[in-house]
Structure formats: C-alpha cells, structure tokens
Amino acid sequence: MKKLFLWYSGTGTEAENMRIFFNIAETDTIKVEYINGLGTKGNLSATKTLLDKKPSYLDGIFDLLNQKKTLAFGSEEHDQLAQIEHFFKITDKINSADEEVELIIGGHSRGAAVGILGLIASLRETCKRDSFENSLIKKITFIVVDPVPGSSEVRGLSFLGSKNDLLGFETLEGENKIKSALDFIAAKSKKPNLFKVIYFPARFDARNEFKADQYWLDFYENQRNNLSVVNPKNNEPVIETKFYIAGFRHSAMVDKNEEISELYDTVNCPTNLLKEIVKHELEISNSDLNAIQKGIIKIENNALLNLASNIKNLKLTERTTKNSYNLIPYSGESLENIIKNNSLTNTINTNNRYLY
C-alpha cells in the first residue's frame, strides 16, 4: 500500500523544522509533505500565491473562507488556503499504478486543532458533491498531537487567532462534531472503516491560553467509552482509535527543548514516541509503542508522586509554571500547586488535559 504522509505544523513552526525532526526518506511507496504553520512567513507567501492564481480545485473553498481569517502573522490574508492546498499536492502523488493508498495526516497545536479540523470540514463539504467511493484512498489516518486552537484574547490582542479558521466546522450538527463529520464522509464514500484516529495530548501545560481543543476532547471521551463499537459487516471498529499521552509542556512531543529531557531516557520520551508513532504508521518501524507509552507513563507518574510527596525535581518544577514561558505574560496555575491542592486521580483535568 502506498503511504502519503502530510504534517500540519503548529503556529510559527516552519515546515523544514518538522522535516528535520521526523527525518523520513521518500521512496516509491512513501511520499511526504510538510506544511508551514499558520503565522509563518512561508505560509503567508504560499497563500498570496494561491490568491493570485486561484487553482480550480480551490473553487468553493474560497467561498467557505470568506471573512474567516487568522490573526497571526499575515492577518489580512486567508492564510489557511496554503494549508488546504498541500492536501491536494500530496494526493497528486497518487497514480493509476497504485492499487491502494493510505493518507496519514498529522498535526500539532493549531496544525491539529485548526489544520486537521479545517481539512475534515472541507472534505465533508466536498463529499456533498463527490466522494471517495471510486478513489484509490482506502484509509485516512489522523495523528492529532496536543491540539490547541489558541485563545482569541491575550492581553486584549488576538495573538493566537481564534476558531474562525475551521471552514464552518463549528456549525456542524451533533455534540460529537468530529465523529459526525467522519461518519458522514465514510458513509458517502461507502467505506465504513475509512478513518483511524491517533489522539496524543500532552499531560499538562501551565498556560490557560493553551487550553486543549474541546472538539478533540469530546471525540476522545466518546471513543474511550465506545471502543467496543464495531461495524457488523466486518467486525472492525467504526473509527479505529488509539490514545497516547506524554509531556508536561504543550510542545514536548515536537521539540527537545520543550520536552524536559532530564526526566526521560532516549527511548521512553515524548519526542521519540511521536516519531515512532509516525514510523509505525508508515510501516518503517516495528518498535513496541505500548512499551514506550508504558515507560513514559511510569516515569511521569513517578515524577508526579514525588512532587506530591514534596520530593521536588527542580527542572520539572521550573518548567511547569506559567512564568517559564517568556514570550508574554500568561495566566495559569503551576503544576506544583495543582498537585498540592488535589488528590492524584484520573479525574484531574487541567485545560482539557488529564494529568494523571
């Protein structure tokens, strides 16, 4: 099966940084595409090019984007156009000689909360007119890494933008909008097991302004409670779903500087887990993901228990306060204070992230 890997970078993250991070070589059966994050100069430049040329396959999407703009760098442009355009670029690598194709679409931060959701919304809109029924695409896997849409208000400024980039996603019916959209696309395409979702949030981030996305949390909680629901025709999950968790900072999985690497070893750490998840989906690694996840959980839970017992790890304590982010003043409570004021149970939810 041919694998097409598409990665939506987070706000301000250049595509080249993620290319270096994953270090995946293209082959005859593996093709990759990395997308500049919203708010980067590369994303703005690509969008301006699209606005000038307006490729035919973007007809209709321009209408969906009318008056829906981000407020990061290039606030006067429809800068998500460049992100959607990459989906068409990666699918152009499908040729008639391919028997089956799997799309693996990942993203971090707004790349997951805005990029992937915007793509799902545009696919749903497309399926009203045309579907994947006769397409060589047999599977679409989403790798959703700590999705954060961003706060519309930071000190009175729309620093991170808002949810206006979702191409109408927020107007969809139903409480679990993601599942409803995926079910609609799969049904229209007559491919009942079209989708797989890998949800990989951080365990904690001290900043209230980086609250994890509610749409993806709703999807996660619904799927967690319904993992036994299968398609009666083939006894497979309706939407195959995998869950991972790691990291005490929002970008712990994509940036060694954010990982607090002193806590971990080289295998059992957030950045390695993400790399291995992607390689596993591309079938270029047979590492035991469950073992890596268990190793990380053991390390992180021990750190939390030590903190609750007043056995401090200075690096962990320092890096899990709102003051450890130097860009602008954020609001939020430190990990140490949360641990002191709550019992360690799996019900602790801070900014839509389960701490323990």
Coordinates of C-alpha atoms in Angstrom, one line a residue:
M1 CA 0.0 0.0 0.0
K2 CA 1.3 3.4 -0.9
K3 CA 1.6 5.8 2.1
L4 CA 1.2 9.6 1.8
F5 CA 2.3 11.5 4.9
L6 CA 1.1 15.1 5.4
W7 CA 2.1 17.1 8.5
Y8 CA 0.5 20.3 9.6
S9 CA 3.0 22.3 11.7
G10 CA 1.9 24.3 14.7
T11 CA 1.7 28.1 14.8
G12 CA 5.0 29.8 13.9
T13 CA 6.7 26.4 13.1
E14 CA 8.5 26.2 9.7
A15 CA 7.9 23.1 7.6
E16 CA 11.7 22.5 7.4
N17 CA 12.0 22.1 11.1
M18 CA 9.5 19.3 11.1
R19 CA 11.2 17.7 8.1
I20 CA 14.4 17.6 10.1
F21 CA 12.6 16.4 13.2
F22 CA 10.9 13.3 11.5
N23 CA 13.7 12.6 9.1
I24 CA 11.6 10.4 6.8
A25 CA 13.1 9.4 3.5
E26 CA 10.8 9.3 0.5
T27 CA 10.6 6.0 -1.5
D28 CA 8.4 4.7 -4.3
T29 CA 5.7 3.8 -1.7
I30 CA 6.2 6.7 0.8
K31 CA 5.7 10.3 -0.1
V32 CA 5.8 13.2 2.4
E33 CA 4.7 16.8 2.6
Y34 CA 5.3 19.2 5.4
I35 CA 3.3 22.4 5.9
N36 CA 4.4 25.7 7.3
G37 CA 2.5 26.6 10.4
L38 CA -0.1 29.3 10.5
G39 CA 1.6 32.6 11.2
T40 CA 4.9 31.8 9.4
K41 CA 6.2 33.9 6.5
G42 CA 6.3 30.7 4.3
N43 CA 2.6 30.1 4.9
L44 CA 1.7 33.7 4.1
S45 CA 3.8 33.7 0.9
A46 CA 2.2 30.5 -0.3
T47 CA -1.3 31.8 0.4
K48 CA -0.6 35.0 -1.5
T49 CA 0.5 32.9 -4.5
L50 CA -2.8 30.9 -4.3
L51 CA -4.9 34.1 -4.0
D52 CA -3.2 35.3 -7.2
K53 CA -3.6 32.1 -9.2
K54 CA -6.6 30.6 -7.6
P55 CA -6.3 26.9 -8.8
S56 CA -9.5 25.4 -10.0
Y57 CA -9.6 22.8 -7.3
L58 CA -10.0 25.5 -4.7
D59 CA -13.3 26.8 -6.2
G60 CA -15.8 26.8 -3.4
I61 CA -13.3 26.7 -0.7
F62 CA -12.7 30.4 -1.2
D63 CA -16.4 30.9 -0.5
L64 CA -16.1 28.9 2.7
L65 CA -13.2 31.0 3.8
N66 CA -14.9 34.3 3.2
Q67 CA -14.3 36.6 6.2
K68 CA -12.6 33.7 8.0
K69 CA -9.1 34.8 8.7
T70 CA -6.4 34.1 11.3
L71 CA -5.0 36.9 13.3
A72 CA -1.4 35.7 13.5
F73 CA 1.2 37.0 11.0
G74 CA -0.5 38.0 7.8
S75 CA -3.8 38.7 9.5
E76 CA -5.2 40.3 6.3
E77 CA -4.9 37.0 4.3
H78 CA -6.8 33.8 4.1
D79 CA -3.6 32.0 5.3
Q80 CA -5.2 28.6 5.7
L81 CA -5.6 28.3 2.0
A82 CA -1.9 27.3 1.8
Q83 CA -2.6 24.5 4.3
I84 CA -5.5 23.1 2.4
E85 CA -3.6 23.3 -0.9
H86 CA -1.0 20.9 0.4
F87 CA -3.7 18.2 0.8
F88 CA -4.2 18.4 -3.0
K89 CA -0.5 18.4 -3.6
I90 CA 0.1 15.2 -1.7
T91 CA -2.9 13.4 -3.3
D92 CA -1.4 14.4 -6.7
K93 CA 1.2 11.8 -5.9
I94 CA -1.4 9.1 -6.4
N95 CA -1.1 7.5 -9.8
S96 CA -3.0 4.8 -11.7
A97 CA -0.4 2.2 -11.0
D98 CA -1.2 2.4 -7.2
E99 CA -3.6 -0.3 -6.0
E100 CA -4.3 1.2 -2.6
V101 CA -3.3 4.4 -0.9
E102 CA -3.4 5.4 2.8
L103 CA -3.3 9.1 3.8
I104 CA -1.5 9.7 7.1
I105 CA -2.3 13.3 8.2
G106 CA -0.7 14.6 11.4
G107 CA -0.6 17.9 13.1
H108 CA 0.5 19.6 16.3
S109 CA -1.1 22.6 18.1
R110 CA -3.1 24.7 15.7
G111 CA -2.0 22.3 13.0
A112 CA -4.2 19.7 14.7
A113 CA -6.9 21.9 16.1
V114 CA -7.3 24.1 13.0
G115 CA -5.4 22.5 10.1
I116 CA -6.9 19.0 10.5
L117 CA -10.3 20.1 11.5
G118 CA -10.4 22.6 8.6
L119 CA -9.4 19.8 6.3
I120 CA -12.1 17.5 7.7
A121 CA -14.7 20.2 7.2
S122 CA -13.6 20.8 3.6
L123 CA -13.7 17.0 2.9
R124 CA -17.2 16.9 4.3
E125 CA -18.2 19.8 2.1
T126 CA -16.6 18.1 -0.9
C127 CA -18.4 14.8 -0.2
K128 CA -21.8 16.6 -0.6
R129 CA -20.9 16.7 -4.3
D130 CA -18.4 13.9 -4.8
S131 CA -17.0 11.2 -2.6
F132 CA -14.0 8.8 -2.2
E133 CA -16.1 5.9 -3.4
N134 CA -14.1 5.3 -6.5
S135 CA -10.8 6.7 -5.1
L136 CA -7.7 4.6 -4.5
I137 CA -7.7 6.0 -1.0
K138 CA -8.6 3.1 1.3
K139 CA -7.6 4.6 4.6
I140 CA -7.1 8.1 6.2
T141 CA -5.3 8.2 9.5
F142 CA -5.2 11.3 11.6
I143 CA -2.4 11.8 14.1
V144 CA -3.7 14.6 16.4
V145 CA -0.9 15.9 18.7
D146 CA -1.9 18.2 21.6
P147 CA -4.5 20.2 19.6
V148 CA -4.7 23.8 20.7
P149 CA -6.9 26.3 18.7
G150 CA -5.4 29.3 20.5
S151 CA -7.0 32.0 22.6
S152 CA -8.8 34.8 20.9
E153 CA -7.8 37.2 23.7
V154 CA -4.3 37.5 25.2
R155 CA -3.9 40.8 26.9
G156 CA -6.5 42.3 24.6
L157 CA -4.8 41.0 21.4
S158 CA -5.8 38.1 19.2
F159 CA -2.2 36.8 19.5
L160 CA -3.0 33.2 18.5
G161 CA -6.1 33.8 16.5
S162 CA -9.5 32.1 17.1
K163 CA -11.6 29.3 15.8
N164 CA -12.7 31.2 12.7
D165 CA -10.3 29.0 10.6
L166 CA -12.5 25.9 10.7
L167 CA -14.3 26.3 7.4
G168 CA -17.7 26.1 9.1
F169 CA -16.8 23.1 11.2
E170 CA -18.2 24.7 14.4
T171 CA -21.7 24.9 12.7
L172 CA -22.0 21.1 12.2
E173 CA -24.8 19.4 14.0
G174 CA -24.3 17.0 16.9
E175 CA -22.4 17.1 20.2
N176 CA -19.5 15.0 18.8
K177 CA -18.9 17.0 15.7
I178 CA -15.7 15.2 14.7
K179 CA -17.3 11.8 14.8
S180 CA -20.4 13.1 12.9
A181 CA -18.2 14.5 10.2
L182 CA -16.1 11.4 9.8
D183 CA -19.2 9.2 9.8
F184 CA -20.7 11.4 7.0
I185 CA -17.6 11.2 4.8
A186 CA -17.3 7.4 5.3
A187 CA -20.9 6.8 4.6
K188 CA -21.0 9.0 1.4
S189 CA -17.8 7.2 0.3
K190 CA -19.3 3.8 1.1
K191 CA -16.1 3.0 3.0
P192 CA -17.3 2.2 6.6
N193 CA -13.8 1.8 8.1
L194 CA -12.2 4.7 6.2
F195 CA -10.8 6.5 9.2
K196 CA -8.3 5.9 12.0
V197 CA -7.5 8.5 14.7
I198 CA -4.5 8.6 16.9
Y199 CA -5.0 11.2 19.7
F200 CA -1.8 12.2 21.5
P201 CA -2.3 15.1 24.0
A202 CA 0.2 16.4 26.5
R203 CA -0.3 15.6 30.1
F204 CA -0.1 19.2 31.2
D205 CA 0.6 22.8 30.2
A206 CA 0.7 25.6 32.7
R207 CA -0.9 28.2 30.4
N208 CA -4.7 28.8 30.4
E209 CA -4.3 30.3 27.0
F210 CA -3.1 27.0 25.6
K211 CA -6.3 25.1 26.6
A212 CA -6.6 21.9 24.5
D213 CA -9.3 21.8 21.9
Q214 CA -12.8 20.9 23.1
Y215 CA -13.8 19.2 19.8
W216 CA -11.0 16.7 20.0
L217 CA -11.6 16.2 23.8
D218 CA -15.2 15.4 23.1
F219 CA -14.2 12.9 20.4
Y220 CA -11.6 11.3 22.7
E221 CA -14.0 10.9 25.6
N222 CA -16.7 9.4 23.3
Q223 CA -14.4 7.0 21.7
R224 CA -12.9 6.0 25.0
N225 CA -16.3 4.9 26.2
N226 CA -17.3 3.2 22.9
L227 CA -14.1 1.3 21.8
S228 CA -16.2 -1.9 21.6
V229 CA -18.5 -0.5 18.9
V230 CA -17.7 -2.3 15.6
N231 CA -19.1 -2.4 12.1
P232 CA -21.3 -5.6 12.0
K233 CA -20.2 -6.2 8.4
N234 CA -16.6 -6.8 9.2
N235 CA -16.3 -6.7 13.0
E236 CA -13.8 -3.8 12.8
P237 CA -14.0 -0.6 14.8
V238 CA -16.2 2.0 13.1
I239 CA -13.4 4.5 13.7
E240 CA -10.2 2.8 14.9
T241 CA -8.8 4.9 17.7
K242 CA -5.5 4.9 19.6
F243 CA -4.7 7.0 22.6
Y244 CA -1.3 8.1 23.9
I245 CA -0.2 10.7 26.4
A246 CA 3.1 12.3 27.3
G247 CA 4.8 15.5 28.2
F248 CA 4.3 18.4 30.7
R249 CA 4.5 21.1 28.1
H250 CA 2.4 21.7 25.0
S251 CA 5.3 21.2 22.5
A252 CA 7.0 18.4 24.5
M253 CA 6.5 15.9 21.6
V254 CA 7.9 18.0 18.8
D255 CA 10.7 19.9 20.5
K256 CA 13.5 18.6 22.6
N257 CA 13.8 22.0 24.3
E258 CA 10.2 21.7 25.5
E259 CA 10.4 18.0 26.5
I260 CA 12.2 18.4 29.9
S261 CA 14.5 15.7 28.6
E262 CA 16.2 15.3 32.0
L263 CA 13.1 13.3 33.2
Y264 CA 13.4 10.7 30.5
D265 CA 15.7 8.2 28.7
T266 CA 16.3 8.3 25.0
V267 CA 13.6 5.7 24.2
N268 CA 10.9 6.5 26.7
C269 CA 10.4 10.2 26.0
P270 CA 7.7 12.2 24.2
T271 CA 9.7 13.1 21.1
N272 CA 10.7 9.5 20.4
L273 CA 7.1 8.3 21.0
L274 CA 5.8 10.7 18.3
K275 CA 8.5 9.7 15.8
E276 CA 7.8 6.1 16.4
I277 CA 4.1 6.5 16.0
V278 CA 4.6 8.1 12.6
K279 CA 7.1 5.5 11.5
H280 CA 4.8 2.7 12.7
E281 CA 2.0 4.1 10.5
L282 CA 4.4 4.3 7.6
E283 CA 5.5 0.7 8.3
I284 CA 9.2 1.6 8.6
S285 CA 9.4 0.7 12.3
N286 CA 8.3 -2.3 14.3
S287 CA 9.0 -0.8 17.8
D288 CA 6.7 -1.6 20.6
L289 CA 4.6 1.6 21.0
N290 CA 2.8 0.2 24.0
A291 CA 6.1 -0.5 25.8
I292 CA 7.3 3.1 25.1
Q293 CA 4.0 4.5 26.3
K294 CA 4.1 2.4 29.5
G295 CA 7.7 3.5 30.1
I296 CA 6.8 7.2 29.8
I297 CA 3.7 6.8 32.0
K298 CA 5.8 5.2 34.7
I299 CA 8.4 8.0 34.5
E300 CA 5.8 10.8 34.6
N301 CA 3.6 9.2 37.3
N302 CA 6.7 8.7 39.5
A303 CA 7.5 12.4 39.0
L304 CA 4.0 13.4 40.0
L305 CA 4.0 11.2 43.0
N306 CA 7.4 12.6 44.1
L307 CA 6.1 16.1 43.6
A308 CA 3.0 15.3 45.8
S309 CA 5.4 13.9 48.4
N310 CA 7.4 17.2 48.3
I311 CA 10.3 15.4 46.6
K312 CA 11.0 18.1 44.0
N313 CA 12.6 17.8 40.6
L314 CA 13.8 21.4 40.2
K315 CA 13.7 21.3 36.4
L316 CA 10.2 19.9 36.3
T317 CA 9.1 22.5 38.9
E318 CA 10.7 25.3 37.0
R319 CA 9.3 24.3 33.6
T320 CA 5.7 23.8 34.7
T321 CA 4.9 27.3 35.8
K322 CA 3.3 30.0 33.6
N323 CA 6.4 32.2 34.2
S324 CA 8.6 29.7 32.4
Y325 CA 7.2 30.9 29.1
N326 CA 9.0 34.2 28.3
L327 CA 7.1 35.5 25.3
I328 CA 4.3 37.2 27.0
P329 CA 2.6 37.1 30.5
Y330 CA 0.2 34.1 30.6
S331 CA -2.4 33.1 33.2
G332 CA -2.4 29.7 34.8
E333 CA -1.5 27.7 37.9
S334 CA 1.8 25.8 38.4
L335 CA 1.9 22.0 38.4
E336 CA 3.3 22.0 41.9
N337 CA 0.3 24.0 43.2
I338 CA -2.2 21.7 41.4
I339 CA -0.6 18.6 42.9
K340 CA -0.6 20.1 46.4
N341 CA -4.3 21.1 46.1
N342 CA -5.7 17.9 44.5
S343 CA -5.6 14.1 45.0
L344 CA -3.8 12.3 42.3
T345 CA -6.7 10.7 40.4
N346 CA -7.6 10.2 36.8
T347 CA -10.3 12.9 37.2
I348 CA -7.8 15.8 37.4
N349 CA -8.5 17.8 34.2
T350 CA -6.4 21.0 33.7
N351 CA -7.2 22.9 30.5
N352 CA -8.8 19.8 28.9
R353 CA -5.8 17.6 29.7
Y354 CA -5.8 14.6 32.0
L355 CA -2.9 15.0 34.4
Y356 CA -2.9 11.5 36.0

